[in-house]
Coordinates of C-alpha atoms and ligand atoms in Angstrom, one line a residue:
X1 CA -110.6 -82.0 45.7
X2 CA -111.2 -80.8 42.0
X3 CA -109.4 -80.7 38.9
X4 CA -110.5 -79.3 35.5
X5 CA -108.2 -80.4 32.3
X6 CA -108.2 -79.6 29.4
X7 CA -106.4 -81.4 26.2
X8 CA -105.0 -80.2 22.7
X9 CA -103.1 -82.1 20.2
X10 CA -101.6 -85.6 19.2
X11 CA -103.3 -88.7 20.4
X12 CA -100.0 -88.8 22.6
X13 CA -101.3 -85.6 24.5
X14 CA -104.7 -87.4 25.2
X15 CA -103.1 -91.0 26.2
X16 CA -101.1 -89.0 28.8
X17 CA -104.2 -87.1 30.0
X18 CA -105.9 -89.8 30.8
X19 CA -103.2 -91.4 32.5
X20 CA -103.3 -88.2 34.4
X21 CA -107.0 -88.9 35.2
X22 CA -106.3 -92.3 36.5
X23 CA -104.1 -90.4 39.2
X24 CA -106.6 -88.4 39.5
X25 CA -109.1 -91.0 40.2
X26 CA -106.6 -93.0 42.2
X27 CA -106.1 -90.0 44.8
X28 CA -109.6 -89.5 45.1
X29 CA -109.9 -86.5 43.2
X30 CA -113.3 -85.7 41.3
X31 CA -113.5 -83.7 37.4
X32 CA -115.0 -80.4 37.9
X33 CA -116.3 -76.8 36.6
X34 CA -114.4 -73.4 36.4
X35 CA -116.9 -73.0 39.7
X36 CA -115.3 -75.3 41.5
X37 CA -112.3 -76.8 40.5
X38 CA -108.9 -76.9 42.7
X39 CA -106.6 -77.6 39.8
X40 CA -107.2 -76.8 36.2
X41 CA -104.5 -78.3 33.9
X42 CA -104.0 -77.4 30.4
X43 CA -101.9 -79.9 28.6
X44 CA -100.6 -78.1 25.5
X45 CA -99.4 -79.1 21.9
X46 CA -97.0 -77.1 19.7
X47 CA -96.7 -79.2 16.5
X48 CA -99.5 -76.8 14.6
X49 CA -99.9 -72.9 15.2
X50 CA -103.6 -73.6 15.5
X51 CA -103.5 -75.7 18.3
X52 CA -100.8 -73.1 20.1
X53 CA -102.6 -70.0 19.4
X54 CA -105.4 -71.4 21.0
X55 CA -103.6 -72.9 24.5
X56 CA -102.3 -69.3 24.9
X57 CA -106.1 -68.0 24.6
X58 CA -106.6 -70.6 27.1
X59 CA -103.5 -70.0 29.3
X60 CA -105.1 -66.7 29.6
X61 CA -108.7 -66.8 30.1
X62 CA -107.5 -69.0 33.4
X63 CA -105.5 -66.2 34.6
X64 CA -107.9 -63.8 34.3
X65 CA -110.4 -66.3 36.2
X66 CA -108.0 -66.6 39.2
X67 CA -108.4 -63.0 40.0
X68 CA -112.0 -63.8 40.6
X69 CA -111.5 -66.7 42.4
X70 CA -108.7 -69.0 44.2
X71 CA -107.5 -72.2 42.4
X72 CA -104.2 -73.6 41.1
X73 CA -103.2 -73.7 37.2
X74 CA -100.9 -75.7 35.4
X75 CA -99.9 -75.5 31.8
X76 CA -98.5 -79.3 30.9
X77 CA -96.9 -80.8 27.8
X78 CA -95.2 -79.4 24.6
X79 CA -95.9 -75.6 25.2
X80 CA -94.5 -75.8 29.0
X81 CA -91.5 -77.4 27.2
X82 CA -90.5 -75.3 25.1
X83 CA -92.1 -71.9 26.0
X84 CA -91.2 -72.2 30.3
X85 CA -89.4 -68.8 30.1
X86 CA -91.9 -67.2 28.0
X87 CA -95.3 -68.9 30.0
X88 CA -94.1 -67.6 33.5
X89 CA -93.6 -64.1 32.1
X90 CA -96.4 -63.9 30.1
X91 CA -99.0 -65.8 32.5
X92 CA -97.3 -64.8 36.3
X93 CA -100.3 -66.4 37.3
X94 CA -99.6 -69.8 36.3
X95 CA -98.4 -71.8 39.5
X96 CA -96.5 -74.7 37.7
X97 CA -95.2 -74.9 34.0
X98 CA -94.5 -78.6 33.6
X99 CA -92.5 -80.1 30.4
X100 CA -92.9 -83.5 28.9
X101 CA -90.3 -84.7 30.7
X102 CA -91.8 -84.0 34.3
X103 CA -95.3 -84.9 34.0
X104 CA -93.9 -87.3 36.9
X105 CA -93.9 -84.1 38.6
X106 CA -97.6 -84.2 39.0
X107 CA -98.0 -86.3 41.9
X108 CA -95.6 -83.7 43.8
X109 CA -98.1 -80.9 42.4
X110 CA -101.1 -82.9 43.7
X111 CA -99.1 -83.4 47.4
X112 CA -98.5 -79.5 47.6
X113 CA -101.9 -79.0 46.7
X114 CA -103.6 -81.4 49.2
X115 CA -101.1 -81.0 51.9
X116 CA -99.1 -77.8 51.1
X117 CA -95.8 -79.4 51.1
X118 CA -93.5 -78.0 49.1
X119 CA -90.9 -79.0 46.4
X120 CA -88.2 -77.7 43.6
X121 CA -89.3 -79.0 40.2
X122 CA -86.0 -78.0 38.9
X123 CA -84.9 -81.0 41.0
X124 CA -86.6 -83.5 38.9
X125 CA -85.2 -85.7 37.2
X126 CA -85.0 -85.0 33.2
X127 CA -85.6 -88.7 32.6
X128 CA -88.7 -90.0 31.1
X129 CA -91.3 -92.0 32.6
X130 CA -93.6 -93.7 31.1
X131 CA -97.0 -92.8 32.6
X132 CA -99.0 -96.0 32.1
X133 CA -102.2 -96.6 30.4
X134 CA -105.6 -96.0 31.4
X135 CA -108.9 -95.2 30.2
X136 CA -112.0 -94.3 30.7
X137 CA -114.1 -97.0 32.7
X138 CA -116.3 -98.6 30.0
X139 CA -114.8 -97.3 27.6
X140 CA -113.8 -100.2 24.8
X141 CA -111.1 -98.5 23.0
X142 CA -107.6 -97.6 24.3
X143 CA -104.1 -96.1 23.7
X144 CA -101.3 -97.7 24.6
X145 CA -97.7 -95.8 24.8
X146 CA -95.2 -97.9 23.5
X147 CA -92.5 -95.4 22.5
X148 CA -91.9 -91.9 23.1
X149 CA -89.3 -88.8 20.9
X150 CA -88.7 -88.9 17.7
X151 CA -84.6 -88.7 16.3
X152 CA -85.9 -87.7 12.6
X153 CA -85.7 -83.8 12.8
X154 CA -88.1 -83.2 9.8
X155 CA -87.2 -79.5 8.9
X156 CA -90.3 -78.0 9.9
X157 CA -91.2 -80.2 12.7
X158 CA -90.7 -79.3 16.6
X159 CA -91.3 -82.7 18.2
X160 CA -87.6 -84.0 18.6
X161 CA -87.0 -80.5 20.0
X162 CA -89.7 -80.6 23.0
X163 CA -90.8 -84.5 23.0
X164 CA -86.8 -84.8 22.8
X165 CA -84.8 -88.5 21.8
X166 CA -86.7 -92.0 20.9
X167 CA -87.6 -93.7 24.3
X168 CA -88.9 -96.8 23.7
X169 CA -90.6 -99.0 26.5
X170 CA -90.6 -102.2 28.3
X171 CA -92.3 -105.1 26.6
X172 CA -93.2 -106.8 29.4
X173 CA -95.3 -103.3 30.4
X174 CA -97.1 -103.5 27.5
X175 CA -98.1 -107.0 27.9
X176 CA -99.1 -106.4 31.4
X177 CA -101.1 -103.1 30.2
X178 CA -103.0 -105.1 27.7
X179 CA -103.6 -108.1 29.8
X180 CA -105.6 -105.4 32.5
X181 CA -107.2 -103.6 29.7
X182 CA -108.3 -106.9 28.0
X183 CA -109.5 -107.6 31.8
X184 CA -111.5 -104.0 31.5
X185 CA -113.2 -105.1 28.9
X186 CA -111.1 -102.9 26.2
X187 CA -111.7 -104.7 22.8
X188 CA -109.5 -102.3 20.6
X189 CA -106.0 -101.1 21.2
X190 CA -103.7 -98.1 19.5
X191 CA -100.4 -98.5 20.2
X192 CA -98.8 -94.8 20.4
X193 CA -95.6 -93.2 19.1
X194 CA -94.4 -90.4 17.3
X195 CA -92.8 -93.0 15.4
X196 CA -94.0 -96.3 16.4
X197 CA -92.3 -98.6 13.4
X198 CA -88.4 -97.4 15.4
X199 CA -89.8 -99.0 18.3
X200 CA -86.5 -100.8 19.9
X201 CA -85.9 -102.6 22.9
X202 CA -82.8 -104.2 24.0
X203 CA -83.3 -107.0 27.2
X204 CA -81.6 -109.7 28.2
X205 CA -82.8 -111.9 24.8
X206 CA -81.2 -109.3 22.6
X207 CA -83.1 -106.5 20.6
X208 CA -86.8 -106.8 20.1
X209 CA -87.5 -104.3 17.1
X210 CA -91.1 -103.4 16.3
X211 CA -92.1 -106.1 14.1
X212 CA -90.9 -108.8 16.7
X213 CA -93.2 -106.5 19.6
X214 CA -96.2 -106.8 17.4
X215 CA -95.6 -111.0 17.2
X216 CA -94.8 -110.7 20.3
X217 CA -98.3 -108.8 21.4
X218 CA -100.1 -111.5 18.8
X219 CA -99.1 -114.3 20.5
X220 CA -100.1 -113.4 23.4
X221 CA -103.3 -112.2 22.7
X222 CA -104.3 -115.3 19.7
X223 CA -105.8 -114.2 17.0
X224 CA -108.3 -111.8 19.1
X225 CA -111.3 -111.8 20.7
X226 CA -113.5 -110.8 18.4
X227 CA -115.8 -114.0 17.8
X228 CA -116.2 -113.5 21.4
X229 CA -117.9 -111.5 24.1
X230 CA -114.5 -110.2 25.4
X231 CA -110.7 -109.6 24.9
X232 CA -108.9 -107.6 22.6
X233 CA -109.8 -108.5 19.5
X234 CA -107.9 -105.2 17.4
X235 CA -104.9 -103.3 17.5
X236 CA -103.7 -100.5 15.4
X237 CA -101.1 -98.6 15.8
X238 CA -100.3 -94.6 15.5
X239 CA -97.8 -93.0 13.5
X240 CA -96.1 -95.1 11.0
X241 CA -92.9 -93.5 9.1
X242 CA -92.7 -94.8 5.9
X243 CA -89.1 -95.1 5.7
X244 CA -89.1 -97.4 8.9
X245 CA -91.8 -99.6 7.5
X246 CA -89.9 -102.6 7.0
X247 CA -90.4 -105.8 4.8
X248 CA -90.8 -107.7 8.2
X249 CA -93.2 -105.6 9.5
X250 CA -95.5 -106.4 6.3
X251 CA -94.7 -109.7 7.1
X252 CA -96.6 -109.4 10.4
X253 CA -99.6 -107.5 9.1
X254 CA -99.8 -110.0 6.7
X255 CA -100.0 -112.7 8.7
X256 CA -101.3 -111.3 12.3
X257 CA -105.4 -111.0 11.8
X258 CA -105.4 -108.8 15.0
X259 CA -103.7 -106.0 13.1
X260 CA -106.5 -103.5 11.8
X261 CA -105.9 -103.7 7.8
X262 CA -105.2 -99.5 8.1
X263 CA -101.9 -97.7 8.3
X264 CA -101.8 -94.0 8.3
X265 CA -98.9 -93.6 6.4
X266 CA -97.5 -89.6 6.4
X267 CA -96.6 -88.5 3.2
X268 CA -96.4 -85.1 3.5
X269 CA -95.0 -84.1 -0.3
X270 CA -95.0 -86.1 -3.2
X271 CA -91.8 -84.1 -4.6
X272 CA -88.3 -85.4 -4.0
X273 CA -87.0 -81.8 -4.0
X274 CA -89.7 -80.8 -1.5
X275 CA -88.9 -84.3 0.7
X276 CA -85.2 -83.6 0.4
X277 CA -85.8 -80.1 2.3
X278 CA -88.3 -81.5 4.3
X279 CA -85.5 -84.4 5.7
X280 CA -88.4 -87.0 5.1
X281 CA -85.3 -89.2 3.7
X282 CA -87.5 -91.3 1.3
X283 CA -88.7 -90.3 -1.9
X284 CA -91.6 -90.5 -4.7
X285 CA -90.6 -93.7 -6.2
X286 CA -89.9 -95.5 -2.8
X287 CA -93.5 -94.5 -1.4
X288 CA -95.4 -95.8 -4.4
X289 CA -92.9 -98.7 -4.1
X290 CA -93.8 -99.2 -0.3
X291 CA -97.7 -99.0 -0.9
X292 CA -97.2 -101.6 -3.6
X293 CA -95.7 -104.0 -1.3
X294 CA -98.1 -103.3 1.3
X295 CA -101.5 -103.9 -0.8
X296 CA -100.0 -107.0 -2.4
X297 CA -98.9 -108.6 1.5
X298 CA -102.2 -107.0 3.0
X299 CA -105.3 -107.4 0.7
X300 CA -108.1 -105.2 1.4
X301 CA -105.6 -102.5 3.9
X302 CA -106.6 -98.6 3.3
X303 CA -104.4 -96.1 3.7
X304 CA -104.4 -92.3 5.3
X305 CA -101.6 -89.9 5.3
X306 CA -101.1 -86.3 6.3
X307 CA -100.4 -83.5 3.3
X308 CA -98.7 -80.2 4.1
X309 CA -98.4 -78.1 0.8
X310 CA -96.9 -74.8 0.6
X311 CA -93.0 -76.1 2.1
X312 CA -90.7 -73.5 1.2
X313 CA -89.8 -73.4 -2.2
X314 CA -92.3 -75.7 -3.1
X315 CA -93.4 -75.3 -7.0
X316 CA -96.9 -75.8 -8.8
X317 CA -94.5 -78.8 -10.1
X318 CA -93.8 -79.7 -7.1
X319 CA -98.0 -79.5 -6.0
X320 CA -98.6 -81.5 -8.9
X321 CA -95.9 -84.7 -8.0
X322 CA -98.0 -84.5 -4.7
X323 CA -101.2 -84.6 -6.6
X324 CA -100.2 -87.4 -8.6
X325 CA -98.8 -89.7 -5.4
X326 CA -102.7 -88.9 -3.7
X327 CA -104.1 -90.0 -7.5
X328 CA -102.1 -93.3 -7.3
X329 CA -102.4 -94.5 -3.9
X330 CA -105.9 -93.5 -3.4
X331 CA -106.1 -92.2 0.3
X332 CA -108.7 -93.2 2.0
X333 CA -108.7 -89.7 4.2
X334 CA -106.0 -87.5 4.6
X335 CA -104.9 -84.6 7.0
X336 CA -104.1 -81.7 5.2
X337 CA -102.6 -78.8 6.0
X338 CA -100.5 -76.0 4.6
X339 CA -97.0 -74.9 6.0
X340 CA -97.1 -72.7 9.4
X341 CA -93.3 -72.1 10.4
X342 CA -92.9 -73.4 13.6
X343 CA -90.3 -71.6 16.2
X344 CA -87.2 -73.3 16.8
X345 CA -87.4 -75.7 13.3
X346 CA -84.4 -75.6 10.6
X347 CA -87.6 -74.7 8.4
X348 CA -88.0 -71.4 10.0
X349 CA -85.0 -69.9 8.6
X350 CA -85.6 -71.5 4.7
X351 CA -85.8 -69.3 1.8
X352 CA -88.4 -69.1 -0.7
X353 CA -91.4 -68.5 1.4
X354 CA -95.2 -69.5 -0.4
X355 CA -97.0 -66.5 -0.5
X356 CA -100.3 -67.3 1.8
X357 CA -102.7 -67.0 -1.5
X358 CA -100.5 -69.2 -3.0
X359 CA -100.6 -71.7 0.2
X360 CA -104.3 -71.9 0.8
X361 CA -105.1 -72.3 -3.6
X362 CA -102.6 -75.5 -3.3
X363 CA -104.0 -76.7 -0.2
X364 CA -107.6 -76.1 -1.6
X365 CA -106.5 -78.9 -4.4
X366 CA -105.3 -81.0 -2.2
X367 CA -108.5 -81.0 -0.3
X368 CA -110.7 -81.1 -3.9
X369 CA -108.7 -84.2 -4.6
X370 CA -109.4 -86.1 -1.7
X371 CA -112.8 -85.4 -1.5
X372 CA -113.3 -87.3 -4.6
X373 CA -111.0 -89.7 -4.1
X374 CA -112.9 -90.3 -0.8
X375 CA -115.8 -90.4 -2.4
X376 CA -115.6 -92.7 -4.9
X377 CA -113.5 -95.2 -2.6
X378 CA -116.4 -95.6 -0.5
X379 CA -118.7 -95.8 -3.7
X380 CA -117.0 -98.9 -4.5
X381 CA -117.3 -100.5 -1.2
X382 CA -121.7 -100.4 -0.9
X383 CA -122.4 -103.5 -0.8
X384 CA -119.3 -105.0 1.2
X385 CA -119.8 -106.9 3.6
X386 CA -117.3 -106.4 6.6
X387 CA -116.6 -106.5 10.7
X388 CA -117.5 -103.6 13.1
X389 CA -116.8 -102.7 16.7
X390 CA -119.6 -101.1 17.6
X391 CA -118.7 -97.6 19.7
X392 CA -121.4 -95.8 20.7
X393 CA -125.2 -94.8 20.4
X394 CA -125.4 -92.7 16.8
X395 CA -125.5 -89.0 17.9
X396 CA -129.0 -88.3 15.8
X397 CA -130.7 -91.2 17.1
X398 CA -130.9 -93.5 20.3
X399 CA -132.2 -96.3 18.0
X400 CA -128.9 -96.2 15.7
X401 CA -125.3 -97.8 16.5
X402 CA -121.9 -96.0 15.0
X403 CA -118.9 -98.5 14.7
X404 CA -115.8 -98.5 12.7
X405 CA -114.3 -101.3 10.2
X406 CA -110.8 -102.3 10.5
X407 CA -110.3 -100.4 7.4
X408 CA -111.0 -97.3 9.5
X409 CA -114.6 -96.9 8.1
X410 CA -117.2 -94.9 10.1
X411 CA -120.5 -97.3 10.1
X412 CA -124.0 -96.0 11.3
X413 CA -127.0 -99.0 11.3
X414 CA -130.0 -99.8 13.7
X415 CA -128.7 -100.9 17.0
X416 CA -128.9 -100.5 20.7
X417 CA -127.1 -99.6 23.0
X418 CA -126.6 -103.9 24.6
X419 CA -124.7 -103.8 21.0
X420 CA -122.0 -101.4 22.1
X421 CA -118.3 -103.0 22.7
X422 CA -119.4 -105.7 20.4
X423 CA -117.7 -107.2 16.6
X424 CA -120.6 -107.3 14.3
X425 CA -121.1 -107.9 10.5
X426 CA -122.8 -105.4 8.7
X427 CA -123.3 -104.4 4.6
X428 CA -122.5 -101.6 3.5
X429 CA -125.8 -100.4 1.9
X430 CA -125.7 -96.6 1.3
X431 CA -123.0 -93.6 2.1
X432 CA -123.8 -90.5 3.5
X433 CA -121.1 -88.2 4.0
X434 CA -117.6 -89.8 5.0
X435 CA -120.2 -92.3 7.0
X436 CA -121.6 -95.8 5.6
X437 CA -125.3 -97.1 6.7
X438 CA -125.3 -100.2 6.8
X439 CA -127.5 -103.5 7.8
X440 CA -126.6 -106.1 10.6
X441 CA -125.8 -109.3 8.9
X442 CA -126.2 -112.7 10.6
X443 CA -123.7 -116.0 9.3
Ligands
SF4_501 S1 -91.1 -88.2 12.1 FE1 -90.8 -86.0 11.5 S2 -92.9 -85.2 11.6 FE2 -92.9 -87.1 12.7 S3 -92.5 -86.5 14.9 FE3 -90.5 -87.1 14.0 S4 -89.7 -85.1 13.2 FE4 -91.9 -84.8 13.6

């Protein structure tokens, strides 16, 4: 048997699809082609009208193809959440619409499939379960779920709508995960969450919050495995709110050398007015306050964020307080967007609409601003010397290696492919684009 999927969205979509490949693998089922494949799988996002717009495109072309030939499609993850009605009456064709809360369902999808038996999805149960990590054999980097929902309702977000409530996970899961990815051979780990910092588990010591699940991951993997041919020797961790960044948790990335020195830390506006109607429930001052803390505890961290100008009712005054935040933190990248109403989001319904023109000029600032500040962040750094993982083979030349800093710094030097998987240290010589070249160093 065959299965073709295909993956938009979040790093939380991806994680799940290739837990879904691991059952895939484990049933004996092989990738393959719109020739040949028995199951194509679309697993959907919702959270940008990009990415939507385009999974219906998809959602379609599929249909079409089964009229020439016979195969079963399935349209997974956000979009099956919250569109089921409107997927089964605009696709008929579509065999199974499954929501982020049935993905368990998938195994019963794969039975009818193989064996024709047959089943009621609407009998499945609405609870969440976690699918557990895999990834890609040799592969050195992986994502680890830890929690799952969000309960902050930002106006003009969809997640707590089709992701639903904060589900957090087992410790004791993770720690097995990473123990038989470290096994693998995995030498970097993400943890995952739409909000990782409200990670909470309550067991029979009492509540372990995030901060105490990161110690609790650092002492059981040391201080890393980096000075060595194997183990886990960096963890990150994917998305951090900023108003559930706690003092403690700097306190752990102060002290942990295994946590990468990078936080992607979402802005979003730099106005209070515009954070107020966005629900972020932090404001100007308390950001620049938070990255103060965070660069005196962590020496050397970068941080990222994501931008969305244009909110309703946002100002050129308003565009400027968001300027200024970018001028004074110093990003090292950003994701930048401007406002797309999402269905279903308190948003939606606001007043005082940004004209489009009006949207893309901001956002074209925004974007002007970073570049520089990019720019002249990595200027600064030629000459650093710092750690790499080593990744892959450089895509222009077999006789280059492209790795990544802590700091979240793509690194292209000479190298071979026996380097791959490793920690090396490297200078910084030259910048071209976003990417440094650099030398190997040896000490
Ligand atoms: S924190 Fe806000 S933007 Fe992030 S997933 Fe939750 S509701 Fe959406």
């Amino acid at each position: 048997m065959k299965y073709l999927l295909e993956t938009y969205g979040c790093q939380m979509n991806k994680a799940e699809s290739a837990a879904l490949e691991a059952l895939f693998r484990e049933r004996s089922w092989l990738p393959g082609t719109l020739e040949d494949a028995d199951l194509v799988l679309i697993n959907t996002c919702t959270v940008r009208a990009t990415a939507e717009n385009r999974a219906w495109g998809r959602i379609a072309f599929f249909a079409a193809e089964k009229k020439k030939r016979n195969f079963s499609l399935a349209v997974l993850g956000c979009m099956a959440e919250q569109y089921h009605q409107e997927i089964r009456k605009r696709a008929p064709a579509v065999d199974y619409v499954l929501g982020t809360f049935q993905k368990q369902a998938i195994g019963l999808v794969l039975d009818q499939i193989e064996n024709g038996s047959d089943f009621d999805l609407r009998e499945e149960s609405p609870a969440y379960v976690f699918s557990s990590t895999h990834h890609e054999p040799g592969a050195f980097r992986a994502f680890v779920p830890i929690m799952h929902g969000c309960d902050n309702f930002c106006s003009y977000c969809i997640v707590p709508y089709v992701r639903g409530r904060e589900v957090s996970r087992d410790p004791e899961a993770i720690l097995a995960e990473l123990d038989a990815l470290a096994v693998a051979g995995v030498r970097e780990v993400t943890l995952l969450g739409q909000n990782v910092n409200s990670y909470r588990w309550r067991g029979p010591q009492g509540l372990l919050d995030f901060p105490a699940l990161l110690r609790l991951i650092a002492s059981r993997l040391g201080s890393g495995g980096r000075a060595k041919e194997a183990g886990i020797g960096w963890i990150r961790f994917l998305t951090s709110h900023p108003k559930d960044l706690s003092d403690d948790l700097i306190a752990v990335l102060a002290s942990e050398p295994i946590y990468c020195r990078h936080i992607h830390l979402c802005l979003q506006s730099g106005s209070d007015r515009v954070l107020a109607r966005m629900n972020r429930k932090y404001t100007k001052e308390y950001f620049l306050g938070l990255v103060d803390k965070l660069r005196k505890a962590v020496p050397g961290l970068s941080l990222s964020t994501d931008i969305l100008v244009g909110f309703p009712g946002e100002s050129e005054e308003d565009l400027e307080d968001t300027l200024e935040v970018m001028r004074k933190v110093g990003f090292s990248y950003s994701f930048m967007y401007h406002f797309n109403p999402r269905e279903g989001t308190p948003a939606m319904k606001m007043d005082e609409k940004v004209p489009e023109k009006t949207k893309k000029a901001r956002l074209a600032k925004v974007i002007a601003l970073q570049k520089e500040t990019t720019e002249s962040l990595m200027n600064v750094r030629i000459g650093a010397v710092d750690e790499i993982l080593v990744e892959s083979l450089s895509k222009r030349s077999k006789k280059e290696i492209l790795g990544r800093t802590a700091r979240d710094e793509m690194v292209v030097l000479p190298g071979g492919v026996g380097q791959i998987g490793r920690f090396i240290r490297v200078r910084l010589v030259s910048r071209s684009g976003n990417t440094f070249k650099a030398e190997a160093v040896n000490d």
